[in-house]
DNA sequence: GCCAACGTTGGC
DNA sequence: GCCAACGTTGGC
C-alpha cells in the first residue's frame, strides 16, 4: 500500500463537499499533468491512503484523510466539449487522461504550510519543495505516520 | 532536438 | 494581484 498527497481547490471540490457525496466518494477529474496522471494510472491501488490537501485558497494545507476507492479509468471531462478540461486530441478509443475515485474518510483540523514546514520530519515532503506544482505526490510512510500520530492526535 | 515564448500553478 | 517556478508548444 502506498501513501499520497492529492491537491484540490476547496472552492471546486473540498473535503466538506466530498464528505457530503454519496459514499463520500468523488472521481478525481481534471488532472492534466503527465506525471500526476502516471501516478494514478501506474501506481495507485484501491486502499492506498491519501492526504486530502486544499490548495489555491486562503489557508492551504492538509484538510482531511481519504483513500483510493477505484482504480484509474478514463476521465470523463476530456470528452466533454463544454468542459475547460476538454481535450480535442483525446478519443474514447485512446484516452489520454485518467482518474481514480477517492473516498474521504475524515475531515481533520487544517494543518497549514507553516506548521508542516516547522517539522524536520516533514522537510523532504514534495509538496513543501520550492516551486512544486505537482498536484499528486507520493508521501513517505514515515511522513504519513508522523502526521497521523503526532499532528492529528 | 533545442530553446524561446507562452500558459498555468499556487503561495504570498 | 504579483510573480517565481515549471510544463508545454512549436518554429527552426
Tab-separated table of C-alpha atoms (C1' of nucleotides) in Angstrom:
chain	number	residue	atom	x	y	z
A	1	UNK	CA	0.000	0.000	0.000
A	2	UNK	CA	1.205	3.464	-0.865
A	3	UNK	CA	0.608	6.936	0.556
A	4	UNK	CA	-0.204	10.049	-1.435
A	5	UNK	CA	-0.973	13.710	-1.159
A	6	UNK	CA	-3.660	14.980	-3.520
A	7	UNK	CA	-4.344	18.669	-4.061
A	8	UNK	CA	-7.742	20.104	-4.739
A	9	UNK	CA	-9.178	23.577	-4.659
A	10	UNK	CA	-11.773	23.750	-1.890
A	11	UNK	CA	-13.778	26.209	-3.978
A	12	UNK	CA	-14.190	23.440	-6.557
A	13	UNK	CA	-14.195	20.184	-4.597
A	14	UNK	CA	-13.254	20.489	-0.934
A	15	UNK	CA	-13.284	17.979	1.898
A	16	UNK	CA	-16.777	19.014	3.038
A	17	UNK	CA	-18.190	18.555	-0.455
A	18	UNK	CA	-16.725	15.075	-0.785
A	19	UNK	CA	-17.973	14.001	2.625
A	20	UNK	CA	-21.444	15.133	1.522
A	21	UNK	CA	-21.340	12.979	-1.595
A	22	UNK	CA	-22.891	9.515	-1.872
A	23	UNK	CA	-20.369	7.041	-0.431
A	24	UNK	CA	-18.228	10.120	0.360
A	25	UNK	CA	-16.582	9.386	-2.967
A	26	UNK	CA	-15.556	11.603	-5.870
A	27	UNK	CA	-13.926	10.960	-9.219
A	28	UNK	CA	-10.662	12.912	-9.261
A	29	UNK	CA	-11.258	14.535	-12.653
A	30	UNK	CA	-9.220	17.322	-14.169
A	31	UNK	CA	-5.618	16.174	-13.776
A	32	UNK	CA	-3.777	17.359	-16.914
A	33	UNK	CA	-0.198	16.718	-15.957
A	34	UNK	CA	1.528	13.580	-17.205
A	35	UNK	CA	3.468	12.873	-14.059
A	36	UNK	CA	0.375	13.105	-11.879
A	37	UNK	CA	-1.584	11.028	-14.371
A	38	UNK	CA	1.078	8.339	-14.340
A	39	UNK	CA	0.940	8.119	-10.558
A	40	UNK	CA	-2.790	7.430	-10.792
A	41	UNK	CA	-2.537	5.088	-13.742
A	42	UNK	CA	0.542	3.091	-12.800
A	43	UNK	CA	0.857	3.144	-9.051
A	44	UNK	CA	-2.402	3.854	-7.258
A	45	UNK	CA	-4.278	0.862	-5.911
A	46	UNK	CA	-7.567	0.576	-4.072
A	47	UNK	CA	-6.927	1.181	-0.398
A	48	UNK	CA	-3.928	3.478	-0.830
A	49	UNK	CA	-4.041	6.246	1.781
A	50	UNK	CA	-4.410	9.897	0.804
A	51	UNK	CA	-3.730	13.228	2.459
A	52	UNK	CA	-6.514	15.482	1.202
A	53	UNK	CA	-4.918	18.864	0.544
A	54	UNK	CA	-6.587	22.223	-0.056
A	55	UNK	CA	-4.683	24.451	-2.477
A	56	UNK	CA	-5.055	27.865	-4.061
A	57	UNK	CA	-7.145	29.133	-1.178
A	58	UNK	CA	-6.915	31.304	1.901
A	59	UNK	CA	-5.483	28.576	4.111
A	60	UNK	CA	-3.630	25.970	2.071
A	61	UNK	CA	-2.862	22.709	3.845
A	62	UNK	CA	-3.988	19.229	4.784
A	63	UNK	CA	-7.722	19.264	5.424
A	64	UNK	CA	-8.667	15.600	5.603
A	65	UNK	CA	-7.875	11.952	5.075
A	66	UNK	CA	-9.022	9.790	2.210
A	67	UNK	CA	-8.303	6.612	0.327
A	68	UNK	CA	-8.262	5.369	-3.234
A	69	UNK	CA	-11.645	3.776	-3.914
A	70	UNK	CA	-11.353	2.789	-7.568
A	71	UNK	CA	-8.523	2.100	-9.995
A	72	UNK	CA	-7.761	4.621	-12.726
A	73	UNK	CA	-10.180	4.839	-15.660
A	74	UNK	CA	-10.735	7.455	-18.392
A	75	UNK	CA	-11.529	10.960	-17.119
A	76	UNK	CA	-14.975	11.840	-18.469
A	77	UNK	CA	-14.257	15.582	-18.686
A	78	UNK	CA	-11.712	15.100	-21.502
A	79	UNK	CA	-14.582	14.188	-23.870
A	80	UNK	CA	-16.924	16.984	-22.776
A	81	UNK	CA	-16.732	19.803	-25.314
A	82	UNK	CA	-18.177	22.229	-22.816
A	83	UNK	CA	-15.641	21.455	-20.120
A	84	UNK	CA	-12.481	23.510	-19.661
A	85	UNK	CA	-10.812	20.117	-19.355
A	86	UNK	CA	-11.909	19.043	-22.828
A	87	UNK	CA	-9.010	17.603	-24.840
A	88	UNK	CA	-9.600	17.504	-28.600
A	89	UNK	CA	-6.647	15.193	-29.050
A	90	UNK	CA	-8.122	12.505	-26.822
A	91	UNK	CA	-10.503	9.823	-28.087
A	92	UNK	CA	-12.563	7.180	-26.271
A	93	UNK	CA	-10.520	4.549	-28.145
A	94	UNK	CA	-7.272	6.067	-26.974
A	95	UNK	CA	-7.941	8.258	-23.940
A	96	UNK	CA	-5.119	10.456	-22.777
A	97	UNK	CA	-6.302	11.294	-19.250
A	98	UNK	CA	-7.454	9.083	-16.424
A	99	UNK	CA	-8.604	9.478	-12.862
A	100	UNK	CA	-9.104	7.315	-9.806
A	101	UNK	CA	-12.024	7.613	-7.388
A	102	UNK	CA	-11.240	8.980	-3.940
A	103	UNK	CA	-13.251	8.328	-0.788
A	104	UNK	CA	-12.909	10.850	2.005
A	105	UNK	CA	-12.657	9.125	5.380
A	106	UNK	CA	-12.475	12.120	7.697
A	107	UNK	CA	-12.118	15.822	7.944
A	108	UNK	CA	-9.145	16.841	10.064
A	109	UNK	CA	-8.068	20.107	11.574
A	110	UNK	CA	-6.319	22.227	8.983
A	111	UNK	CA	-2.590	21.588	9.031
A	112	UNK	CA	-1.227	24.601	7.180
A	113	UNK	CA	2.031	25.008	5.327
A	114	UNK	CA	3.859	26.903	8.086
A	115	UNK	CA	3.092	24.073	10.518
A	116	UNK	CA	4.169	21.401	8.038
A	117	UNK	CA	7.403	23.281	7.392
A	118	UNK	CA	8.093	23.588	11.105
A	119	UNK	CA	8.717	19.831	11.481
A	120	UNK	CA	12.119	18.481	10.394
A	121	UNK	CA	10.448	15.080	9.980
A	122	UNK	CA	8.489	16.511	7.066
A	123	UNK	CA	11.067	18.732	5.423
A	124	UNK	CA	11.505	16.355	2.491
A	125	UNK	CA	7.829	16.273	1.592
A	126	UNK	CA	7.444	17.002	-2.089
A	127	UNK	CA	4.578	19.391	-1.510
A	128	UNK	CA	6.905	21.600	0.523
A	129	UNK	CA	9.622	21.685	-2.106
A	130	UNK	CA	10.399	25.036	-3.646
A	131	UNK	CA	8.480	25.585	-6.854
A	132	UNK	CA	6.495	22.385	-6.533
A	133	UNK	CA	3.305	22.413	-8.581
A	134	UNK	CA	2.606	18.731	-8.916
A	135	UNK	CA	-0.959	18.069	-7.754
A	136	UNK	CA	-0.362	14.439	-6.788
A	137	UNK	CA	2.756	13.478	-4.867
A	138	UNK	CA	3.931	10.314	-3.114
A	139	UNK	CA	4.170	10.501	0.664
A	140	UNK	CA	6.771	8.572	2.602
A	141	UNK	CA	5.277	6.062	5.089
A	142	UNK	CA	7.254	7.700	7.909
A	143	UNK	CA	5.809	11.088	6.945
A	144	UNK	CA	2.296	9.665	6.923
A	145	UNK	CA	2.885	8.083	10.331
A	146	UNK	CA	4.215	11.337	11.766
A	147	UNK	CA	1.243	13.321	10.523
A	148	UNK	CA	-1.299	10.812	11.815
A	149	UNK	CA	0.330	10.031	15.140
A	150	UNK	CA	1.886	13.339	16.068
A	151	UNK	CA	-0.075	16.063	14.384
A	152	UNK	CA	-3.556	14.619	14.436
A	153	UNK	CA	-3.649	13.161	17.934
B	1	DG	C1'	16.436	18.062	-30.604
B	2	DC	C1'	16.968	22.856	-28.992
B	3	DC	C1'	15.064	26.530	-26.727
B	4	DA	C1'	12.298	30.933	-26.621
B	5	DA	C1'	7.771	32.100	-25.844
B	6	DC	C1'	3.845	31.305	-23.615
B	7	DG	C1'	0.465	29.397	-20.235
B	8	DT	C1'	-0.516	27.609	-15.645
B	9	DT	C1'	0.037	26.799	-10.756
B	10	DG	C1'	-0.328	28.327	-6.361
B	11	DG	C1'	1.774	30.668	-2.267
B	12	DC	C1'	2.007	35.084	-0.664
C	1	DG	C1'	-2.844	40.886	-7.958
C	2	DC	C1'	2.046	39.601	-8.218
C	3	DC	C1'	5.352	36.689	-9.751
C	4	DA	C1'	8.639	32.562	-9.337
C	5	DA	C1'	8.765	28.174	-10.984
C	6	DC	C1'	7.784	24.897	-14.085
C	7	DG	C1'	5.422	22.400	-18.114
C	8	DT	C1'	4.136	22.611	-22.928
C	9	DT	C1'	4.271	24.208	-27.602
C	10	DG	C1'	6.116	24.926	-31.923
C	11	DG	C1'	9.468	27.143	-35.164
C	12	DC	C1'	13.768	26.162	-36.760
